[in-house]
Short mmCIF file of C-alpha atoms and ligand atoms in Angstrom, two decimals:
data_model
loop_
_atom_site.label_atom_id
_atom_site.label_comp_id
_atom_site.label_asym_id
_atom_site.label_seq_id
_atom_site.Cartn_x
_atom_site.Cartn_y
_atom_site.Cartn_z
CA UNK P 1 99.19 1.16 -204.28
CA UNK P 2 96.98 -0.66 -201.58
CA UNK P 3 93.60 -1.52 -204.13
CA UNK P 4 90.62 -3.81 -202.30
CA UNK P 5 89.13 -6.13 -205.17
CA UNK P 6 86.19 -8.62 -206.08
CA UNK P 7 85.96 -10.27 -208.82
CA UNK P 8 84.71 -7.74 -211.98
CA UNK P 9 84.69 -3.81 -211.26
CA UNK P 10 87.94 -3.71 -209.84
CA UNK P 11 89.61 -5.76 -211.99
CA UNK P 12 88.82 -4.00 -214.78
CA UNK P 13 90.87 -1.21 -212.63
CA UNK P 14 93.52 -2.97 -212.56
CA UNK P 15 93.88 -4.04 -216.33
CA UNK P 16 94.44 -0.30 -216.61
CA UNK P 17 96.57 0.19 -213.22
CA UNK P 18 99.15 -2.06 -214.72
CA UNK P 19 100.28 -0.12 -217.38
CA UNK P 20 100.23 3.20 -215.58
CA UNK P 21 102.62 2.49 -212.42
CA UNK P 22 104.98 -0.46 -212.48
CA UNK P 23 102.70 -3.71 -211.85
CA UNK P 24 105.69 -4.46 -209.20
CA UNK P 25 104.09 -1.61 -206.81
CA UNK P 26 100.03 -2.60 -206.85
CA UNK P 27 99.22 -4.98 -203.81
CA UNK P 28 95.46 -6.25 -204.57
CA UNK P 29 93.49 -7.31 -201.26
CA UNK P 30 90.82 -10.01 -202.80
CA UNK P 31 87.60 -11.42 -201.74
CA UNK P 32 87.44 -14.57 -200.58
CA UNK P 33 83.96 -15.15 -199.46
CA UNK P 34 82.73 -16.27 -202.53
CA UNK P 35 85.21 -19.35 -202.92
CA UNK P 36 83.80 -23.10 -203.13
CA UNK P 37 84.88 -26.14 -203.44
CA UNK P 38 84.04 -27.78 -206.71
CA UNK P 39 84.35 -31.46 -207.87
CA UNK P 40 87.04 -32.16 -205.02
CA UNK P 41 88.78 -28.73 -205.49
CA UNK P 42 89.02 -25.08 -204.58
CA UNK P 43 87.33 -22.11 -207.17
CA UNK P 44 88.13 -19.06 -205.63
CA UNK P 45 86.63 -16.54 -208.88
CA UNK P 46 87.79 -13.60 -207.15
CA UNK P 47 91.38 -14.21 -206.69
CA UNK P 48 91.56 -15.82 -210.17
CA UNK P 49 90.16 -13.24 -211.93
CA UNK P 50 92.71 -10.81 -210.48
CA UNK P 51 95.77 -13.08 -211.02
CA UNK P 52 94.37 -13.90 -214.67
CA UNK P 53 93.91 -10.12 -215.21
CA UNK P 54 97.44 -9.57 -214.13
CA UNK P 55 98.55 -12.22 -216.06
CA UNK P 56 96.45 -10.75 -219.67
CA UNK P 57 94.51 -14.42 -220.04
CA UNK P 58 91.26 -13.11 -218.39
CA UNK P 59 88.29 -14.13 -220.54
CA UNK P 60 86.75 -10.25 -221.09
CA UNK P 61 83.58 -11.09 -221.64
CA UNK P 62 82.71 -12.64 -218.64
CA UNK P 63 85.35 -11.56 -216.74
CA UNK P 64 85.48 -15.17 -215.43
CA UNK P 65 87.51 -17.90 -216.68
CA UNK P 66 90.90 -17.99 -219.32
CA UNK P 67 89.92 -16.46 -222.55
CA UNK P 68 89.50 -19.71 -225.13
CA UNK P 69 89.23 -22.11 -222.82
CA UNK P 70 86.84 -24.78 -223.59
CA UNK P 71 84.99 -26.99 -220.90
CA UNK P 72 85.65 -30.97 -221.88
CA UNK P 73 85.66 -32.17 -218.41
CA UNK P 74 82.76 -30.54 -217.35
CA UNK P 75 80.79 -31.44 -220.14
CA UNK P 76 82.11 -35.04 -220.18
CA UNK P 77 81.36 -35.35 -216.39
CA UNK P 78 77.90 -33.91 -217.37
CA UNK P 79 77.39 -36.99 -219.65
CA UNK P 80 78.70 -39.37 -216.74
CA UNK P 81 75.46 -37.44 -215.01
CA UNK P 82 77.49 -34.93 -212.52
CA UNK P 83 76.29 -31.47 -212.49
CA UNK P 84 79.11 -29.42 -211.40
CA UNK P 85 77.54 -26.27 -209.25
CA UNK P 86 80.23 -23.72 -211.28
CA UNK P 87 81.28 -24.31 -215.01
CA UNK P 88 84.69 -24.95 -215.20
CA UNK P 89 87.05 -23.97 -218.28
CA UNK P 90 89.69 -27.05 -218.29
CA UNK P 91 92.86 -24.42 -217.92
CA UNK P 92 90.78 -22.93 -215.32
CA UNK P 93 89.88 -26.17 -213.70
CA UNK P 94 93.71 -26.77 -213.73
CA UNK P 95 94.06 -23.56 -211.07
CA UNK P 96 91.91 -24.93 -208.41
CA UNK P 97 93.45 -29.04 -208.45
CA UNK P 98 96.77 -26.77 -207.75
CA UNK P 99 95.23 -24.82 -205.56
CA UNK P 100 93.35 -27.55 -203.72
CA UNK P 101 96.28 -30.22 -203.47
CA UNK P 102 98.56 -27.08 -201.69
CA UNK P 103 95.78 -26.57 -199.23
CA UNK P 104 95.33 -30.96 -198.55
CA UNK P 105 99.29 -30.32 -197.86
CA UNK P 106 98.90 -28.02 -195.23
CA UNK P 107 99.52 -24.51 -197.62
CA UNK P 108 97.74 -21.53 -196.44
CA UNK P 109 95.29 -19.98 -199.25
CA UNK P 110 97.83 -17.26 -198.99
CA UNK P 111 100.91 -19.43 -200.06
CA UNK P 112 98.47 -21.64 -202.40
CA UNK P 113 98.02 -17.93 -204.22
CA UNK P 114 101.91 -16.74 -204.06
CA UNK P 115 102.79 -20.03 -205.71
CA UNK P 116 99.99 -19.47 -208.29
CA UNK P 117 101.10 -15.51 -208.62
CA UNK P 118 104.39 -16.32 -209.61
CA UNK P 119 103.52 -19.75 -212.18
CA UNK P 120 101.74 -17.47 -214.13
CA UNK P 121 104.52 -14.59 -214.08
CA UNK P 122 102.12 -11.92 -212.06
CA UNK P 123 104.44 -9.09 -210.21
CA UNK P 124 101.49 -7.62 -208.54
CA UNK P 125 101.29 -9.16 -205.02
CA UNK P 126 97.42 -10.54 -204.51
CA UNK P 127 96.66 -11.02 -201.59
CA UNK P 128 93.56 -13.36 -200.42
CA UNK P 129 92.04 -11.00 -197.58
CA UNK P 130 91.81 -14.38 -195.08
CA UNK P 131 93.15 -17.97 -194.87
CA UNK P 132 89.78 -19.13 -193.31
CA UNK P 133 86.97 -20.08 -195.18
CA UNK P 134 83.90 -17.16 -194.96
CA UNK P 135 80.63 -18.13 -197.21
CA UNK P 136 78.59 -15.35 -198.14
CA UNK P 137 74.97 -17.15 -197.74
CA UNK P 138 71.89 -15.13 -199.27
CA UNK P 139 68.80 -15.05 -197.67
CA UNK P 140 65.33 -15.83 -200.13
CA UNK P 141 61.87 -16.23 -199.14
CA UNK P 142 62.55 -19.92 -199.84
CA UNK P 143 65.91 -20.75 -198.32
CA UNK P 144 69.20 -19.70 -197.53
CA UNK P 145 71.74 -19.96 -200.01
CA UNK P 146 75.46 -19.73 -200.99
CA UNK P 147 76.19 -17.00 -202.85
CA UNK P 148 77.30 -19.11 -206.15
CA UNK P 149 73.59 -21.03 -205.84
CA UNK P 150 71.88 -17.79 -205.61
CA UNK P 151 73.87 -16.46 -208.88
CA UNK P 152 74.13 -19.54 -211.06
CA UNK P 153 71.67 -22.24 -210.14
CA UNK P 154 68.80 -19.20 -209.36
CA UNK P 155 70.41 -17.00 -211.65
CA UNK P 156 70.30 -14.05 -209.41
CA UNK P 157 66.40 -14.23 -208.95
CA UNK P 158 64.87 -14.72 -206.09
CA UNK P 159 63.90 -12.08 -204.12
CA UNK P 160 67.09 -11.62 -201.19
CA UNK P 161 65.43 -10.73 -197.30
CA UNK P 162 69.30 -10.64 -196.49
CA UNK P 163 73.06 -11.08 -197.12
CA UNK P 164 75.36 -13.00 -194.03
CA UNK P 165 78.74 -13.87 -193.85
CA UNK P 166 79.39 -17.65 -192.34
CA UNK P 167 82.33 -17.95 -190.37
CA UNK P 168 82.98 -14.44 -190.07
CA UNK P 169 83.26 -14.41 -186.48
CA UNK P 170 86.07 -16.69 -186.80
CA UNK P 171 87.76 -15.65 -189.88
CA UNK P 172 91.34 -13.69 -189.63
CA UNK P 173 92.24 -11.75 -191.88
CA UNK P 174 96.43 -12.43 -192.47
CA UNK P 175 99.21 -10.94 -191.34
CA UNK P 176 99.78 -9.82 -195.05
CA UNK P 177 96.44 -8.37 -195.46
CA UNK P 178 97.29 -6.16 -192.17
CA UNK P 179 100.94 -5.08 -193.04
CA UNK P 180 99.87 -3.99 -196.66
CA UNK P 181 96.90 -1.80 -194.81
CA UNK P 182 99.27 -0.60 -192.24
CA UNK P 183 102.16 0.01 -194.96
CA UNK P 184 100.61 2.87 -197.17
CA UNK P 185 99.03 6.10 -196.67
CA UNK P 186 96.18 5.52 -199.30
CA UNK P 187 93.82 2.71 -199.81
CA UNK P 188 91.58 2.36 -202.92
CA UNK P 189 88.26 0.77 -202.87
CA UNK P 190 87.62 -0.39 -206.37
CA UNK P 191 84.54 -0.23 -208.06
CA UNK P 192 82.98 -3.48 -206.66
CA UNK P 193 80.05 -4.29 -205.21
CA UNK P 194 80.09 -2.70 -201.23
CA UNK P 195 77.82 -5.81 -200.17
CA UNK P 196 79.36 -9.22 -201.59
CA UNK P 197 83.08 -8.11 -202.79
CA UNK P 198 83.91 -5.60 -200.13
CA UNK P 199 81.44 -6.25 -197.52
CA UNK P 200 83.79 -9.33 -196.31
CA UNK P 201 86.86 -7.64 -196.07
CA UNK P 202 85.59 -4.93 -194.28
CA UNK P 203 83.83 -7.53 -191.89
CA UNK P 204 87.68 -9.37 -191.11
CA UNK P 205 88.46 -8.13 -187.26
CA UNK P 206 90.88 -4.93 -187.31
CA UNK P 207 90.32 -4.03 -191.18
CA UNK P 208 87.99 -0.86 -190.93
CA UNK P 209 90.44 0.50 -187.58
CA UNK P 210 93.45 0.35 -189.75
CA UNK P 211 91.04 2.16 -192.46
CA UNK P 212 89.99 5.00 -190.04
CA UNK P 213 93.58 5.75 -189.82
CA UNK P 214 94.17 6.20 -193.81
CA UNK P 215 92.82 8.22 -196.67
CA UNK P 216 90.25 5.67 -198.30
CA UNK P 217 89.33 6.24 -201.65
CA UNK P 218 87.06 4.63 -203.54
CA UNK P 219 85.17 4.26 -207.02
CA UNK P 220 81.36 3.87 -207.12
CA UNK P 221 80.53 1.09 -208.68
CA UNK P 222 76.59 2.45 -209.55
CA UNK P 223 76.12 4.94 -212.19
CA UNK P 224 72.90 6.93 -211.17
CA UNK P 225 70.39 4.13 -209.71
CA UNK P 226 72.12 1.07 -211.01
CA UNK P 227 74.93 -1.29 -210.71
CA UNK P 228 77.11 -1.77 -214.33
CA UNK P 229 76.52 -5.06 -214.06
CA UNK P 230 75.71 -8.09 -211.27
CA UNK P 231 73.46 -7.89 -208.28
CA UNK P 232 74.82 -4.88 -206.40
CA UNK P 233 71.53 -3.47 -206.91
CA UNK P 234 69.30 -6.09 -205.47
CA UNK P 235 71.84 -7.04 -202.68
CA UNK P 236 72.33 -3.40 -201.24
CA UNK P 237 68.44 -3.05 -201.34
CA UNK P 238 68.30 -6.21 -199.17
CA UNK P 239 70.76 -4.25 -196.80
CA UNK P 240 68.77 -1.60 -196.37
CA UNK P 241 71.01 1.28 -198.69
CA UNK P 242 69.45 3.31 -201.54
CA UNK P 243 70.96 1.78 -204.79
CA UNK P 244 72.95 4.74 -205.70
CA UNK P 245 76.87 6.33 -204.99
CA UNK P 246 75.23 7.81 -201.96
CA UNK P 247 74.30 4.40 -201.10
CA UNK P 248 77.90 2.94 -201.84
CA UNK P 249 79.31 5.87 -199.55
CA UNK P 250 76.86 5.05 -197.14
CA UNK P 251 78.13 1.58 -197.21
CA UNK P 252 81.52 3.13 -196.36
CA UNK P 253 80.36 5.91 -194.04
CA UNK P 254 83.04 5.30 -191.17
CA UNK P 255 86.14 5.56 -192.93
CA UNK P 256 85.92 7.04 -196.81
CA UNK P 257 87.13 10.50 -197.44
CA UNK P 258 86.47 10.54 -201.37
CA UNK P 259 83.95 9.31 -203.75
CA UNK P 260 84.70 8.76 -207.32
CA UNK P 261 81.99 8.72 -209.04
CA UNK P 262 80.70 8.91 -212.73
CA UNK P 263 80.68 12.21 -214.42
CA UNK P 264 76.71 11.59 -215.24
CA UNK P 265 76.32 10.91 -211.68
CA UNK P 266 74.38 13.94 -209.70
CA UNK P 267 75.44 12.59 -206.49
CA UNK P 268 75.84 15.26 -203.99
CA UNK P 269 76.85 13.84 -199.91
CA UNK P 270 78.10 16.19 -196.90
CA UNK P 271 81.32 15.26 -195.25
CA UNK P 272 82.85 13.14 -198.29
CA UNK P 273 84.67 14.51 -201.39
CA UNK P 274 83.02 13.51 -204.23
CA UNK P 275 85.12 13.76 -207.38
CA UNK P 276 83.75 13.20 -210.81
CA UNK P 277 85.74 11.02 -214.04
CA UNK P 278 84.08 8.74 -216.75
CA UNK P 279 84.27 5.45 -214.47
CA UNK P 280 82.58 3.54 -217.13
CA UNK P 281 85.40 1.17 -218.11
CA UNK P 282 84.27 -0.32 -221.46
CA UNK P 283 87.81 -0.86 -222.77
CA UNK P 284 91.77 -1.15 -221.97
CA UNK P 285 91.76 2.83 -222.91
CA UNK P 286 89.33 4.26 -220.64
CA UNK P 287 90.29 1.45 -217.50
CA UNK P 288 93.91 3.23 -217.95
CA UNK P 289 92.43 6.81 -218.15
CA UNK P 290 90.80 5.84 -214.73
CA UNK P 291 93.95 4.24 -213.04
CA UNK P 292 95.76 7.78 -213.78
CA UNK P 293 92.99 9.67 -212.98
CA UNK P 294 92.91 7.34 -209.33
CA UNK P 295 96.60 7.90 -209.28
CA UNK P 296 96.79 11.56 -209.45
CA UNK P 297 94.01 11.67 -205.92
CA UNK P 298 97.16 8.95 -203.98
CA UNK P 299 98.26 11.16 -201.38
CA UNK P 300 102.29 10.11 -201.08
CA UNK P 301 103.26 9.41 -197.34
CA UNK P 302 101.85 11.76 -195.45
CA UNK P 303 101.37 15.08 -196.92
CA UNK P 304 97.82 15.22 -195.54
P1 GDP H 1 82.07 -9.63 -208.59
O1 GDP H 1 82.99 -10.26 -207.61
O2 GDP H 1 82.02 -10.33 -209.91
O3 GDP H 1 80.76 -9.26 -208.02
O4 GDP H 1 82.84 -8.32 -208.99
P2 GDP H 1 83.08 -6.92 -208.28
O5 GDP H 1 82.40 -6.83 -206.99
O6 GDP H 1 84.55 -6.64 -208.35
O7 GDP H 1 82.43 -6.00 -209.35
C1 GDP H 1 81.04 -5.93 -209.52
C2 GDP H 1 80.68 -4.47 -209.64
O8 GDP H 1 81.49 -3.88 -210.65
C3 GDP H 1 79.25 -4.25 -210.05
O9 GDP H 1 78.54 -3.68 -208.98
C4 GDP H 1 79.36 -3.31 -211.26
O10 GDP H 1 78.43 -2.26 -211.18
C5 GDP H 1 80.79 -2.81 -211.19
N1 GDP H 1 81.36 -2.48 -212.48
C6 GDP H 1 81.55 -3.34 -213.52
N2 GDP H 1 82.10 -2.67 -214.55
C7 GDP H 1 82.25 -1.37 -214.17
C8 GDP H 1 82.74 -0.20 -214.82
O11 GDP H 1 83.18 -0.21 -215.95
N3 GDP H 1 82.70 0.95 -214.07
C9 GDP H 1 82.22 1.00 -212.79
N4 GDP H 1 82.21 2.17 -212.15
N5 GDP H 1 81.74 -0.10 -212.17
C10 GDP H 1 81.77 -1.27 -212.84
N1 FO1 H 2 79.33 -17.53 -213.27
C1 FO1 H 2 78.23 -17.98 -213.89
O1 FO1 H 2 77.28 -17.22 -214.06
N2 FO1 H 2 78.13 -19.31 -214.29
C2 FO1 H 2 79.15 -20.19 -214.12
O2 FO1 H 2 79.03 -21.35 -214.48
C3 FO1 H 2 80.35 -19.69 -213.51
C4 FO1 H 2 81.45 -20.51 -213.32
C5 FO1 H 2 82.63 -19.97 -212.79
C6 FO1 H 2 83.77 -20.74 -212.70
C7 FO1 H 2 84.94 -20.22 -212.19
C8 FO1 H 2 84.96 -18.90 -211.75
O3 FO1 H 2 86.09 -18.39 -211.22
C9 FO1 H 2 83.83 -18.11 -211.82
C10 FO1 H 2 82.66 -18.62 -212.35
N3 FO1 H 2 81.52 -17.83 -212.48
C11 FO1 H 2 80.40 -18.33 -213.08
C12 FO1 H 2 81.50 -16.45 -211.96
C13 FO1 H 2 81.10 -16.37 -210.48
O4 FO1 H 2 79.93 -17.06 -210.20
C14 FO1 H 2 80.71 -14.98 -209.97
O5 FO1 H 2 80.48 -14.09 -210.99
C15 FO1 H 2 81.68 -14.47 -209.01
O6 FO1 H 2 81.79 -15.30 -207.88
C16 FO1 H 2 81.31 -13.09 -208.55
O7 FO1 H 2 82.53 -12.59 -208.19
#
């Protein structure tokens, strides 16, 4: 199964999706837009939180970060008066030096991740959705922003006039990315947010073609007028879309064919199916009871 990720909604998906079909078969297409580099090396939250997922060390709480971790070198370089931009756990923190001393050597992000996939035992294949770096920069009455600024430093407050994507004109998305589109009949979208998770996947040259071409599925990630968590709401207002699943399908309007969407949700949209499941995924239970529920709407090759 194809699945298109950030960096919470959909991997709470997948912590379900693995013990349904054989981890071997899922192919995650991750976010990368919201990567920076931190103290001299790489944080890319999206793609960690989907390998750490995979790998059952995700901290659930904040769906951030190894679960226990503790943050000595952060808080020591805090007394040495450095403010890091992102608080790093110190097992995290060991990810991006990795990470960061592949890319110095010439690695793509893409073999930076394999090498990262298979330390930490993943079978899933994640798959970064470029090799080029893509900032998502957020517009405020004050400045513009990166994204992390706007969420930590600001703490998602100021008021957003608009969401870009720097580098996007010149961003590819890999040759991976495109032969796991082209190789299945179905693609997922999971339930992340359309603007900041998906948004940048969708803007990578060639992605929504390959989509118009495939039976796109994907999971709202607002039940009724609101996001489950994180700025969806404030950032799809900015973009002009009502915060709703109409809004998310909106969002998707030139490719989707179905619309999960919570069973409380009255949404209601002409030329989409819109199917209904509990999509709120507050434990391991109910994210498995919405991986076979996605599972069951796959269509196999071709039997449109
Ligand atoms: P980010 O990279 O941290 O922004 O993570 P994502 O984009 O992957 O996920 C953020 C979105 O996940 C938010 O818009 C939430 O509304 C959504 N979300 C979080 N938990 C759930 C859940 O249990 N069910 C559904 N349907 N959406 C969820
Ligand atoms: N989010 C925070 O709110 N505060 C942090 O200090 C923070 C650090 C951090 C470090 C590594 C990492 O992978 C993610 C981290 N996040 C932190 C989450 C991150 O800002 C966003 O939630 C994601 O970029 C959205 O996908």
């Amino acid at each position: 199964m194809i699945v298109l990720s950030g960096g919470t909604g959909t991997p709470k998906l997948l912590r379900g999706l693995k013990n349904v079909i054989p981890e071997e078969d899922i192919t995650v297409i991750v976010n990368t837009a919201e990567d920076r580099w931190v103290s001299g090396n790489l944080v890319c939250p999206d793609i960690d939180t989907v390998l750490y997922t995979f790998a059952g060390i995700i901290d659930e709480r904040k769906w951030w970060g190894i679960k226990n971790d503790t943050f000595h070198a952060h808080e020591t370089l805090k007394k040495l008066g450095y403010h890091e931009s992102m608080k790093l756990g110190d097992q995290d923190r060991t990810t991006h030096i990795v990470r960061a001393e592949l890319i110095r050597n010439d690695h793509t992000l893409t073999e930076a991740t394999e090498r990262l996939r298979s330390s930490l035992g993943v079978k899933a294949r994640v798959l970064p959705m470029t090799n080029d770096p893509v900032a998502t920069m957020v517009d405020t009455p004050n400045s513009k922003m990166h994204f992390q600024d706007f969420w930590i430093a600001h703490k998602g407050e100021p008021d957003v006039l608009d969401v870009k994507f720097d580098d996007m004109d010149t961003a590819e998305p890999t040759p991976e990315v495109i032969e796991a589109l082209s190789s299945e009949n179905t693609i997922v979208i999971g339930p992340s947010n359309p603007i900041t998770s998906i948004g940048p996947i969708l803007g990578l040259e060639g992605v929504i073609p390959i989509l118009q071409k495939k039976h796109v599925i994907a999971i709202s990630p607002i039940i009724g007028n609101k996001p489950v968590s994180g700025p969806a709401g404030k950032l799809m207002r900015a973009k002009g879309y009502e915060v709703s699943s109409a809004g998310v399908a909106q969002c998707y309007e030139d490719f989707l064919d179905v619309l999960v969407v919570d069973r409380r949700d009255n949404c209601v949209l002409p030329n989409i199916e819109i199917v209904k499941t509990n999509t709120m995924m507050s434990s391991v239970e109910r994210s498995m009871e919405l991986a076979r529920f996605i599972v069951g709407l796959v269509r196999s090759p071709k039997d449109n």
